[in-house]
Coordinates of C-alpha atoms in Angstrom, one line a residue:
M1 CA -0.1 0.2 -0.2
K2 CA 2.7 2.1 0.8
R3 CA 4.8 1.6 -3.0
S4 CA 1.3 2.6 -4.6
I5 CA 0.3 5.9 -2.5
L6 CA 3.8 6.9 -2.8
L7 CA 4.1 6.4 -6.1
I8 CA 0.7 7.7 -7.3
V9 CA 1.4 11.0 -5.3
S10 CA 4.5 11.8 -6.7
L11 CA 3.4 11.8 -10.5
G12 CA 2.4 15.6 -10.0
L13 CA 5.5 17.0 -7.4
S14 CA 7.2 17.9 -10.1
C15 CA 4.9 20.8 -11.0
W16 CA 4.6 21.4 -7.5
L17 CA 8.2 21.6 -6.6
L18 CA 10.4 25.5 -8.3
A19 CA 13.4 25.5 -9.7
T20 CA 16.3 27.2 -7.5
D21 CA 18.9 29.4 -8.5
I22 CA 22.6 28.5 -7.1
M23 CA 25.1 31.2 -6.2
K24 CA 29.0 29.3 -7.1
L25 CA 31.7 29.3 -4.7
S26 CA 33.6 31.2 -6.2
E27 CA 31.0 34.7 -6.2
I28 CA 30.9 33.8 -2.6
R29 CA 33.1 37.2 -1.0
T30 CA 33.9 37.4 3.3
G31 CA 31.3 40.1 4.3
M32 CA 27.9 39.4 2.3
E33 CA 25.3 38.3 4.1
G34 CA 22.4 36.4 3.2
E35 CA 19.4 34.5 4.8
G36 CA 19.0 30.8 5.3
K37 CA 15.6 28.8 6.2
T38 CA 14.4 26.1 8.4
I39 CA 12.0 24.6 10.9
F40 CA 12.4 25.3 14.5
K41 CA 8.4 24.5 15.7
G42 CA 6.4 22.2 14.0
S43 CA 5.7 22.3 10.3
N44 CA 6.4 26.1 9.2
I45 CA 9.4 26.9 7.6
E46 CA 11.5 30.0 9.4
T47 CA 14.4 31.9 8.3
F48 CA 17.0 33.6 10.1
K49 CA 20.3 35.7 9.3
F50 CA 23.7 35.2 8.5
K51 CA 27.2 36.9 7.5
V52 CA 30.4 35.1 5.5
L53 CA 33.1 35.6 7.8
G54 CA 35.9 33.5 5.1
I55 CA 36.2 30.8 2.9
L56 CA 38.4 27.2 4.3
D57 CA 40.2 26.3 1.8
K58 CA 40.6 23.0 1.1
F59 CA 39.0 21.6 3.8
V60 CA 39.2 18.2 1.8
S61 CA 42.5 18.4 -0.9
D62 CA 39.0 18.9 -3.3
K63 CA 36.5 20.8 -1.1
N64 CA 36.2 24.4 0.4
L65 CA 33.9 24.9 3.4
I66 CA 32.4 28.3 4.1
I67 CA 32.7 29.7 7.5
A68 CA 29.2 32.0 8.1
E69 CA 28.1 33.7 11.9
L70 CA 24.5 32.7 11.7
F71 CA 22.2 35.1 13.7
A72 CA 18.2 33.6 15.1
P73 CA 16.7 34.6 18.4
E74 CA 16.9 30.5 18.6
L75 CA 20.6 30.4 18.0
N76 CA 20.9 32.8 21.2
E77 CA 21.6 30.4 24.1
G78 CA 23.4 26.9 22.5
G79 CA 24.9 28.4 19.4
V80 CA 24.1 25.9 16.2
I81 CA 21.2 23.4 16.4
A82 CA 21.9 19.1 16.4
G83 CA 19.1 18.4 14.0
M84 CA 19.9 21.8 11.9
S85 CA 22.5 19.9 9.4
G86 CA 21.7 21.2 6.0
S87 CA 19.4 24.1 6.4
P88 CA 19.3 25.7 3.5
V89 CA 21.0 29.2 3.1
Y90 CA 20.6 32.2 0.2
I91 CA 22.5 34.9 -0.9
N92 CA 20.4 37.3 -3.8
G93 CA 17.9 34.8 -3.8
K94 CA 20.6 31.9 -5.0
L95 CA 21.1 29.1 -3.3
I96 CA 25.4 28.2 -1.8
G97 CA 24.7 25.8 0.2
S98 CA 24.1 24.0 3.9
V99 CA 25.0 24.9 7.1
S100 CA 26.7 21.6 7.9
Y101 CA 29.3 21.9 10.4
G102 CA 29.6 23.7 13.8
L103 CA 32.6 24.3 16.5
S104 CA 32.9 21.4 18.8
N105 CA 34.5 24.1 21.5
F106 CA 31.7 25.2 22.9
S107 CA 31.6 28.5 21.4
K108 CA 29.0 31.4 22.2
K109 CA 28.3 32.4 19.0
P110 CA 26.8 30.5 16.7
I111 CA 29.7 29.8 14.2
A112 CA 29.1 27.2 11.3
G113 CA 30.8 25.9 8.1
I114 CA 28.7 25.5 5.0
T115 CA 29.0 22.9 2.8
P116 CA 28.9 24.8 -0.9
I117 CA 25.4 23.7 -3.4
E118 CA 28.1 22.9 -5.7
D119 CA 30.2 19.5 -4.0
I120 CA 26.4 18.9 -2.6
L121 CA 24.7 18.3 -6.1
K122 CA 27.7 16.4 -7.3
I123 CA 26.9 13.8 -4.7
S124 CA 24.0 12.3 -7.9
A125 CA 27.2 11.8 -10.4
Y126 CA 28.1 8.6 -7.6
G127 CA 26.7 5.5 -7.9
G128 CA 27.5 1.8 -7.7
P129 CA 26.8 -1.5 -5.5
V130 CA 26.8 -0.9 -1.0
A131 CA 29.9 -1.9 -0.2
N132 CA 30.9 -4.9 2.3
V133 CA 33.8 -4.6 4.9
E134 CA 36.5 -6.0 4.7
I135 CA 36.7 -9.2 7.3
S136 CA 39.5 -11.4 5.6
D137 CA 41.5 -10.9 8.1
I138 CA 39.4 -10.9 11.3
K139 CA 39.1 -14.3 12.5
I140 CA 36.0 -16.8 12.9
D141 CA 36.0 -17.1 16.7
F142 CA 32.6 -16.3 18.3
S143 CA 34.1 -16.7 22.4
K144 CA 32.9 -14.1 24.4
E145 CA 36.4 -11.9 24.3
N146 CA 36.2 -12.2 20.5
V147 CA 32.3 -11.0 19.7
K148 CA 32.7 -8.3 22.3
R149 CA 36.2 -7.3 20.5
L150 CA 34.2 -7.9 17.6
A151 CA 31.6 -5.2 18.5
E152 CA 33.7 -2.6 20.2
A153 CA 35.7 -2.7 16.4
I154 CA 31.8 -1.9 15.3
H155 CA 30.8 0.7 17.2
N156 CA 33.9 2.8 17.0
E157 CA 34.0 2.7 12.7
L158 CA 30.5 4.2 12.8
V159 CA 31.4 6.8 15.1
S160 CA 34.9 7.6 13.6
R161 CA 32.4 7.6 10.3
M162 CA 30.0 10.0 11.5
S163 CA 32.3 12.1 13.6
F164 CA 34.5 12.4 10.7
S165 CA 36.2 16.1 10.0
P166 CA 39.3 17.5 8.5
A167 CA 39.5 20.6 10.7
R168 CA 39.9 20.6 14.2
N169 CA 37.3 21.8 16.7
L170 CA 34.8 22.2 13.4
T171 CA 32.4 19.3 13.1
P172 CA 29.6 18.0 11.6
I173 CA 26.5 19.1 13.3
K174 CA 24.9 16.5 15.1
L175 CA 21.7 14.4 13.7
F176 CA 18.7 14.2 16.2
A177 CA 18.2 11.0 16.9
S178 CA 14.2 10.0 18.2
S179 CA 12.9 7.1 19.5
S180 CA 11.1 5.2 20.8
G181 CA 10.3 2.0 23.0
F182 CA 13.5 2.0 23.5
C183 CA 15.2 2.2 26.9
P184 CA 18.7 4.0 27.4
Q185 CA 21.1 0.9 27.8
A186 CA 20.1 -0.8 24.8
V187 CA 20.9 2.1 22.2
H188 CA 24.1 3.3 24.3
V189 CA 26.7 1.8 21.1
L190 CA 25.0 4.9 19.5
Q191 CA 25.6 7.9 22.1
G192 CA 28.5 9.6 20.2
I193 CA 26.9 9.4 17.2
F194 CA 23.6 11.6 18.0
V195 CA 22.5 13.8 20.0
P196 CA 21.7 11.0 22.9
L197 CA 18.0 11.8 23.9
Q198 CA 16.2 9.3 24.0
N199 CA 12.4 8.1 24.0
L200 CA 10.7 10.5 22.4
G201 CA 7.7 9.2 20.6
I202 CA 5.2 12.1 19.8
G203 CA 2.0 12.4 17.4
A204 CA -0.4 9.9 15.9
A205 CA -0.6 7.8 12.4
V206 CA -1.4 9.4 9.3
D207 CA -5.3 9.9 8.7
K208 CA -5.5 8.0 5.5
K209 CA -8.4 10.3 4.9
K210 CA -6.2 13.9 4.6
L211 CA -3.6 12.7 2.0
S212 CA -2.4 14.8 -0.2
P213 CA 0.9 15.7 -2.5
E214 CA 2.6 18.0 -0.3
M215 CA 2.9 14.5 2.2
F216 CA 4.8 12.9 0.3
T217 CA 7.4 15.3 -0.5
V218 CA 9.7 17.5 0.9
R219 CA 10.4 21.1 0.3
P220 CA 13.9 23.0 1.2
A221 CA 14.1 23.4 4.9
D222 CA 11.9 20.8 5.5
A223 CA 12.7 18.2 8.2
V224 CA 13.4 14.6 7.6
S225 CA 14.5 11.5 9.1
I226 CA 16.1 8.2 8.5
P227 CA 14.5 5.7 10.8
L228 CA 16.8 2.7 11.0
I229 CA 14.5 0.5 13.2
R230 CA 10.6 1.2 12.9
G231 CA 8.0 -0.7 13.9
D232 CA 6.6 -1.4 17.3
A233 CA 9.8 0.3 18.6
S234 CA 11.7 3.2 16.6
Y235 CA 14.5 5.1 15.8
A236 CA 15.4 7.4 13.4
A237 CA 18.2 9.9 12.2
T238 CA 16.8 14.1 11.9
G239 CA 18.0 17.0 9.5
T240 CA 16.8 19.7 7.3
V241 CA 16.4 19.4 3.4
T242 CA 18.9 21.7 1.4
H243 CA 17.8 20.7 -2.4
V244 CA 14.9 19.6 -4.1
D245 CA 15.6 18.9 -7.5
G246 CA 12.3 16.6 -9.4
K247 CA 12.7 13.4 -6.9
K248 CA 15.9 13.9 -6.5
V249 CA 16.2 15.4 -2.7
Y250 CA 19.7 16.3 -0.8
I251 CA 19.8 16.4 2.8
F252 CA 22.2 17.0 5.9
G253 CA 25.0 18.4 3.9
H254 CA 27.3 16.4 5.7
P255 CA 27.0 12.6 5.6
F256 CA 25.7 9.9 7.6
F257 CA 27.8 7.4 8.3
N258 CA 29.6 7.9 4.9
L259 CA 28.4 4.6 4.1
G260 CA 28.4 5.5 -0.1
T261 CA 25.9 4.1 -1.9
V262 CA 22.6 2.6 0.9
E263 CA 19.5 1.8 1.1
F264 CA 17.4 3.5 3.7
P265 CA 13.6 5.0 4.7
L266 CA 13.5 8.8 4.0
H267 CA 11.0 10.2 6.4
R268 CA 9.2 13.5 6.8
A269 CA 9.5 14.5 10.3
E270 CA 8.0 17.5 13.2
V271 CA 10.1 19.5 14.8
I272 CA 8.6 20.6 18.5
S273 CA 10.7 22.3 19.7
V274 CA 14.2 23.6 20.7
V275 CA 16.4 22.7 23.8
P276 CA 19.1 24.9 24.3
S277 CA 22.1 23.4 25.6
Y278 CA 25.6 24.7 26.6
E279 CA 27.0 21.5 25.3
S280 CA 25.0 21.0 22.2
S281 CA 21.3 22.6 21.3
F282 CA 19.3 20.5 19.2
K283 CA 15.8 20.2 17.9
L284 CA 13.2 18.0 19.6
A285 CA 11.8 16.1 16.5
T286 CA 9.3 13.4 15.7
T287 CA 9.1 10.8 12.7
R288 CA 6.1 10.9 9.9
N289 CA 4.9 9.2 7.0
M290 CA 7.9 7.8 4.6
V291 CA 8.4 9.6 1.4
G292 CA 10.4 8.1 -0.4
T293 CA 14.4 6.5 0.0
V294 CA 17.8 7.7 1.0
Q295 CA 20.5 6.2 -2.2
Q296 CA 23.3 7.9 -1.5
D297 CA 25.6 8.5 1.9
R298 CA 28.4 10.9 1.3
F299 CA 30.9 13.8 1.9
S300 CA 28.9 16.4 1.1
G301 CA 25.7 15.1 1.9
V302 CA 22.6 12.8 1.5
L303 CA 20.9 11.9 -1.2
A304 CA 17.6 10.3 -1.4
E305 CA 14.5 9.7 -4.0
L306 CA 11.3 10.6 -3.9
G307 CA 8.5 8.1 -3.9
K308 CA 10.9 4.9 -4.1
T309 CA 10.4 2.1 -1.2
P310 CA 13.5 0.8 0.4
Y311 CA 14.3 -3.1 1.6
M312 CA 14.0 -2.7 4.9
I313 CA 14.7 -7.0 7.1
P314 CA 12.3 -7.7 8.9
L315 CA 13.1 -8.7 12.5
K316 CA 10.8 -10.4 15.2
I317 CA 11.2 -11.1 18.7
F318 CA 8.6 -13.5 20.7
L319 CA 8.9 -13.8 24.6
K320 CA 7.6 -16.7 25.0
N321 CA 6.6 -17.0 29.1
R322 CA 5.6 -13.1 28.7
N323 CA 3.6 -14.3 25.4
R324 CA 4.8 -10.3 24.1
N325 CA 4.7 -10.0 20.1
F326 CA 7.9 -7.5 18.9
N327 CA 7.7 -6.4 15.1
L328 CA 10.4 -4.5 13.8
E329 CA 12.2 -3.6 10.5
V330 CA 16.0 -2.4 10.2
V331 CA 17.2 -1.1 8.0
N332 CA 19.4 -3.3 5.4
H333 CA 23.9 -2.4 5.3
P334 CA 26.7 -5.2 5.9
L335 CA 27.5 -2.4 9.0
L336 CA 24.5 -1.5 10.4
T337 CA 21.7 -4.1 10.0
P338 CA 24.5 -6.3 12.8
T339 CA 24.7 -3.3 15.4
L340 CA 20.5 -2.8 14.9
T341 CA 20.0 -5.8 15.6
Y342 CA 21.6 -6.0 18.8
I343 CA 19.9 -3.2 19.6
S344 CA 16.7 -4.2 19.0
L345 CA 17.0 -7.6 21.2
L346 CA 18.5 -6.3 24.0
N347 CA 15.8 -3.3 24.6
A348 CA 13.3 -6.2 24.3
L349 CA 15.1 -8.2 26.3
L350 CA 15.6 -5.2 28.7
A351 CA 11.9 -4.2 28.7
E352 CA 10.6 -7.3 29.3
F353 CA 12.8 -8.7 31.4
Q354 CA 14.2 -8.2 34.4
E355 CA 16.9 -4.9 33.8
F356 CA 19.1 -5.6 36.2
G357 CA 20.1 -8.9 38.3
F358 CA 20.4 -12.4 37.3
Q359 CA 18.6 -14.0 34.4
S360 CA 19.0 -16.9 32.1
I361 CA 17.5 -17.1 28.8
S362 CA 16.5 -19.4 26.3
V363 CA 17.3 -18.9 22.7
T364 CA 16.1 -20.5 19.4
G365 CA 16.0 -18.4 16.5
K366 CA 16.6 -18.8 12.6
I367 CA 18.1 -16.0 10.3
F368 CA 16.5 -16.8 6.8
I369 CA 18.9 -15.9 3.4
E370 CA 17.5 -15.8 0.4
N371 CA 18.6 -19.2 -1.8
E372 CA 21.1 -20.2 0.6
E373 CA 20.9 -22.4 4.4
N374 CA 19.4 -21.2 7.0
V375 CA 21.4 -20.4 10.0
V376 CA 19.8 -21.7 13.7
L377 CA 20.8 -20.9 16.8
N378 CA 19.9 -22.8 20.1
D379 CA 21.1 -21.9 23.0
L380 CA 21.2 -21.2 26.7
F381 CA 22.5 -17.5 28.4
S382 CA 23.0 -17.2 32.2
G383 CA 24.3 -14.3 34.1
T384 CA 24.4 -10.8 35.2
T385 CA 25.4 -10.2 31.3
A386 CA 23.3 -13.1 29.6
F387 CA 21.2 -10.7 27.5
D388 CA 24.7 -8.5 26.0
E389 CA 26.2 -12.2 25.7
F390 CA 23.5 -13.2 23.1
S391 CA 22.5 -9.7 21.3
T392 CA 26.5 -9.4 20.8
L393 CA 26.4 -12.9 19.8
V394 CA 23.3 -12.1 17.2
M395 CA 25.6 -8.7 16.1
A396 CA 29.3 -10.7 15.0
I397 CA 26.7 -13.4 13.4
N398 CA 25.6 -10.5 11.0
Y399 CA 28.4 -8.8 10.3
F400 CA 29.8 -12.2 9.0
L401 CA 27.4 -13.2 7.2
L402 CA 26.4 -9.3 5.1
N403 CA 30.2 -9.1 4.5
N404 CA 30.9 -12.8 3.5
Q405 CA 34.1 -13.0 0.9
E406 CA 31.6 -14.7 -1.7
K407 CA 28.7 -12.8 -2.8
N408 CA 26.4 -10.3 -1.2
I409 CA 23.3 -11.7 0.3
K410 CA 19.9 -11.4 0.7
I411 CA 18.2 -11.4 5.0
Q412 CA 14.3 -12.2 4.4
K413 CA 13.7 -12.3 7.6
M414 CA 15.0 -12.9 11.4
D415 CA 12.7 -14.9 14.4
F416 CA 13.5 -15.1 17.2
E417 CA 12.1 -17.2 20.0
I418 CA 12.6 -17.0 23.9
S419 CA 12.4 -17.6 26.8
G420 CA 13.1 -15.9 30.2
R421 CA 13.9 -16.6 33.8
E422 CA 15.1 -14.4 36.4
T423 CA 17.3 -16.9 38.0
I424 CA 20.9 -18.1 37.5
K425 CA 21.0 -21.4 35.6
K426 CA 25.1 -22.6 35.6
A427 CA 27.0 -25.8 36.1
Q428 CA 30.2 -26.4 36.6
L429 CA 31.6 -29.5 35.9
E430 CA 33.3 -31.0 39.3
N431 CA 34.7 -34.6 38.2
V432 CA 33.9 -37.3 35.5
L433 CA 34.4 -40.7 36.2
I434 CA 35.0 -43.4 33.7
N435 CA 34.5 -47.2 35.0
K436 CA 38.3 -47.8 34.0
N437 CA 41.7 -46.9 31.8
S438 CA 41.4 -49.3 29.5
Y439 CA 39.0 -50.3 26.1
L440 CA 39.1 -53.2 23.4
P441 CA 38.3 -51.2 20.0
G442 CA 34.9 -49.8 19.2
E443 CA 33.9 -51.4 23.2
L444 CA 31.4 -49.4 25.3
M445 CA 33.0 -46.5 27.8
D446 CA 30.3 -45.4 30.9
I447 CA 31.1 -42.0 31.6
R448 CA 29.7 -40.4 34.6
M449 CA 29.8 -36.6 35.0
K450 CA 29.4 -34.8 38.6
L451 CA 27.9 -31.2 38.1
K452 CA 27.4 -29.0 40.9
N453 CA 24.9 -26.1 40.1
E454 CA 24.3 -22.3 41.6
K455 CA 23.5 -23.0 44.9
G456 CA 26.3 -25.3 45.3
D457 CA 23.7 -28.3 44.9
N458 CA 25.3 -31.8 43.1
F459 CA 23.7 -33.8 40.3
E460 CA 25.2 -36.3 38.1
E461 CA 24.7 -36.9 34.0
Q462 CA 25.6 -40.2 32.7
I463 CA 26.6 -41.3 28.6
T464 CA 27.6 -43.9 27.1
I465 CA 30.5 -43.6 24.2
K466 CA 32.5 -45.6 22.3
A467 CA 36.6 -46.6 22.7
P468 CA 37.7 -45.4 19.6
N469 CA 39.0 -48.4 16.9
L470 CA 43.0 -48.4 17.2
K471 CA 45.9 -51.2 17.8
P472 CA 46.1 -52.4 20.8
G473 CA 48.4 -50.4 22.9
S474 CA 47.8 -47.3 20.8
V475 CA 47.2 -44.4 23.4
F476 CA 43.8 -41.7 23.1
Y477 CA 42.9 -38.9 25.0
L478 CA 39.4 -37.9 26.4
L479 CA 38.2 -34.1 26.8
V480 CA 35.1 -33.2 29.0
A481 CA 34.6 -29.6 28.6
D482 CA 32.2 -26.9 28.3
A483 CA 32.0 -25.0 24.6
G484 CA 34.9 -22.4 25.0
E485 CA 36.9 -25.1 26.5
V486 CA 36.6 -27.6 23.8
T487 CA 37.0 -24.3 20.8
D488 CA 40.4 -23.1 22.7
F489 CA 41.7 -26.9 22.7
D490 CA 40.3 -26.7 18.9
T491 CA 42.5 -23.4 18.7
K492 CA 45.4 -24.5 20.0
A493 CA 45.9 -27.6 17.6
I494 CA 44.5 -26.0 15.1
K495 CA 47.2 -23.3 14.2
T496 CA 46.0 -21.3 10.9
A497 CA 44.9 -18.4 9.6
Y498 CA 41.9 -19.9 8.1
F499 CA 38.9 -17.5 6.9
P500 CA 35.9 -19.6 5.2
T501 CA 35.4 -17.2 1.6
K502 CA 32.3 -19.7 0.4
L503 CA 29.5 -19.1 2.2
S504 CA 27.8 -22.5 2.6
A505 CA 31.3 -23.0 4.4
L506 CA 31.0 -19.4 6.4
I507 CA 27.2 -20.8 7.4
R508 CA 28.2 -24.6 7.9
A509 CA 30.6 -22.6 10.5
I510 CA 28.5 -20.8 12.1
N511 CA 25.9 -23.4 12.6
N512 CA 28.0 -25.3 13.9
I513 CA 29.3 -23.1 16.8
R514 CA 29.2 -24.8 20.5
R515 CA 26.2 -24.0 22.7
N516 CA 26.1 -22.8 26.1
N517 CA 24.3 -26.3 27.5
R518 CA 26.6 -28.7 26.8
I519 CA 28.8 -31.0 27.7
Y520 CA 31.5 -32.0 24.8
L521 CA 32.9 -35.3 24.5
K522 CA 36.3 -35.2 22.2
I523 CA 38.5 -38.2 21.7
F524 CA 41.5 -37.8 20.1
V525 CA 45.2 -39.2 19.9
P526 CA 49.0 -38.3 19.0
A527 CA 48.7 -38.4 15.3
Q528 CA 49.5 -36.4 12.0
G529 CA 46.5 -34.8 11.2
I530 CA 45.7 -31.8 8.6
F531 CA 43.3 -29.2 8.8
I532 CA 42.1 -28.4 5.1
K533 CA 39.5 -25.3 4.1
G534 CA 37.6 -25.9 7.8
F535 CA 38.3 -29.7 7.7
E536 CA 39.8 -31.8 9.5
Y537 CA 41.4 -35.0 8.0
S538 CA 42.2 -36.7 11.2
Y539 CA 44.8 -39.9 11.5
L540 CA 46.1 -40.0 8.3
P541 CA 49.0 -42.5 7.3
S542 CA 51.6 -40.7 6.5
S543 CA 51.4 -41.4 2.5
I544 CA 48.7 -39.9 2.3
S545 CA 48.6 -37.0 4.9
N546 CA 52.3 -36.1 2.5
V547 CA 50.4 -36.2 -0.3
L548 CA 47.7 -33.9 1.1
L549 CA 50.4 -31.2 2.6
Y550 CA 51.7 -30.6 -1.0
N551 CA 51.1 -26.9 -0.2
S552 CA 51.7 -26.2 4.0
L553 CA 53.0 -22.6 3.9
A554 CA 48.7 -21.7 2.6
K555 CA 46.7 -20.6 5.1
D556 CA 44.1 -22.4 5.1
Q557 CA 45.6 -25.5 5.7
A558 CA 48.1 -26.3 8.8
N559 CA 49.4 -29.4 10.1
M560 CA 48.1 -31.0 12.7
A561 CA 50.0 -33.1 16.3
L562 CA 46.7 -34.1 17.4
S563 CA 43.9 -36.0 16.0
T564 CA 40.5 -35.7 16.6
I565 CA 38.8 -39.8 16.4
A566 CA 35.1 -38.8 17.6
E567 CA 33.3 -35.4 19.1
Y568 CA 30.4 -36.1 21.2
Q569 CA 27.8 -33.6 23.2
Y570 CA 25.6 -33.9 26.5
E571 CA 23.2 -31.3 26.6
V572 CA 22.6 -30.5 30.5
P573 CA 19.7 -27.4 31.7
A574 CA 21.8 -25.2 32.3
V575 CA 25.0 -23.3 31.2
V576 CA 28.5 -25.8 31.6
S577 CA 32.0 -24.8 32.8
G578 CA 34.8 -27.2 33.7
K579 CA 37.2 -29.5 31.9
K580 CA 38.7 -32.6 32.5
I581 CA 41.2 -35.2 30.4
Y582 CA 42.0 -38.4 30.6
K583 CA 44.3 -40.6 29.2
L584 CA 43.3 -44.3 27.5
V585 CA 45.3 -46.9 26.4
I586 CA 43.2 -49.8 23.7
K587 CA 44.0 -52.9 25.1
E588 CA 44.4 -56.3 23.1
R589 CA 41.5 -58.9 22.3
K590 CA 42.9 -61.6 24.3
N591 CA 40.8 -65.2 22.8
E592 CA 38.1 -66.6 24.6

């Protein structure tokens, strides 16, 4: 329905919008005065005065910046206002650019950097596919420590992209972030990027009986927002329109995240008020109806097209024992989608379960990928960091998927079913009892695992596995441990810089992530083995191993001194920790 309305209404827009004369940078002189346009409240465009103080030559190698002082009562108390990015400025009725940069040192005057309109219009010449992030030097490791490091790296990348400025103390004017249904803890990763005022939800839905062409277009100086998340909860960044040329809309005058080619929704916005601040004054705004799609996010501004509908990824979170659904959409982008999924999951858990203290969550989830095997999650998380641990893991998984080295993927949807308890569910592996220390080849091994839960109560689990089919006198080892310990063992045994270049291999690696609520039993021997492109070839005769090791310097293969014979897993109703290792022997079969 949204697509139909946008396409129909956009047919009459070209006659509604008037052409604008521009003034080139070469015509601008120090001391010139002019008028700017923006919205300080509601949807009424107001004017402010400005005076050109000079030109910052070579702001970047091929771009200059106009420096001006602004004059308006709303700017006297706190300087240039966050959310004002993109406000058009004119001299003698000609557009010279947009207010886009401000001083970052608590300036007492509203001194602004104006991006020249010539640079802004050049954005329309860009195109090309959405760029992926280079991740071949990042290890496929889903341990808590590595996942946390990866999350920090993604956050730092977003902050540096948004806050980058070639000039000291002159930074892009921050966009105002309006949110509805989000708690501050969930969106803390976006602090430093937008004005940190959260939980603003104002206004009603669009009244379909009062549809008009003006609702589906924008004018220069109108407030607009880019919703990164929308649905039962929403998070959007708000700025100002600089110029409209037919269906092309130029906004902000500085980058959003400087991501290049993108596909984000563009909505109208309404300014509620201006909030003065000694640190950073801002426009209080709320998001309205969608009008088009953002297509370019470049250094000199952002370009959108009216009447076009973007692709968003549906995200459904069902909190089973709360009987609560969260139906959301997040933007589709290799760098942003992982972060936004993290925020959405963490927020749903914090909103419905205990906000502080001890907790456990049992998770079943699927990430549906077009024409590929689905990614499946089924695990238990427990403790004070359970919510963050789970959300960060999904963030890392999406990061690897969307930036895989083989091809661009389309995530069709993400579904998660979560059951939560306000209790800890942890168990320590205290001891492992084996009925004997020597076995016949293929003989059944009865293994009793003694554990202690979070309350100090002892309990026991039992499993039967087969002894390896080895020659009499052979030594083998049994490792009984939690997921982290077994993963650490493999990391030390398989020393390689292998990274899955095939998407199918990457999905297989993700689906084989060891789980918290499992006890793993690994049987291995001190014998030659080879790791090649994600597969372990164990206990090989020397004739075969010599053939396979023809390229021992390759990054995707490694010689192994320990060979895995078999690996088993046993599910327990708790997050397990602990490790035990035993040296055993294969005995000779006696004649009966």
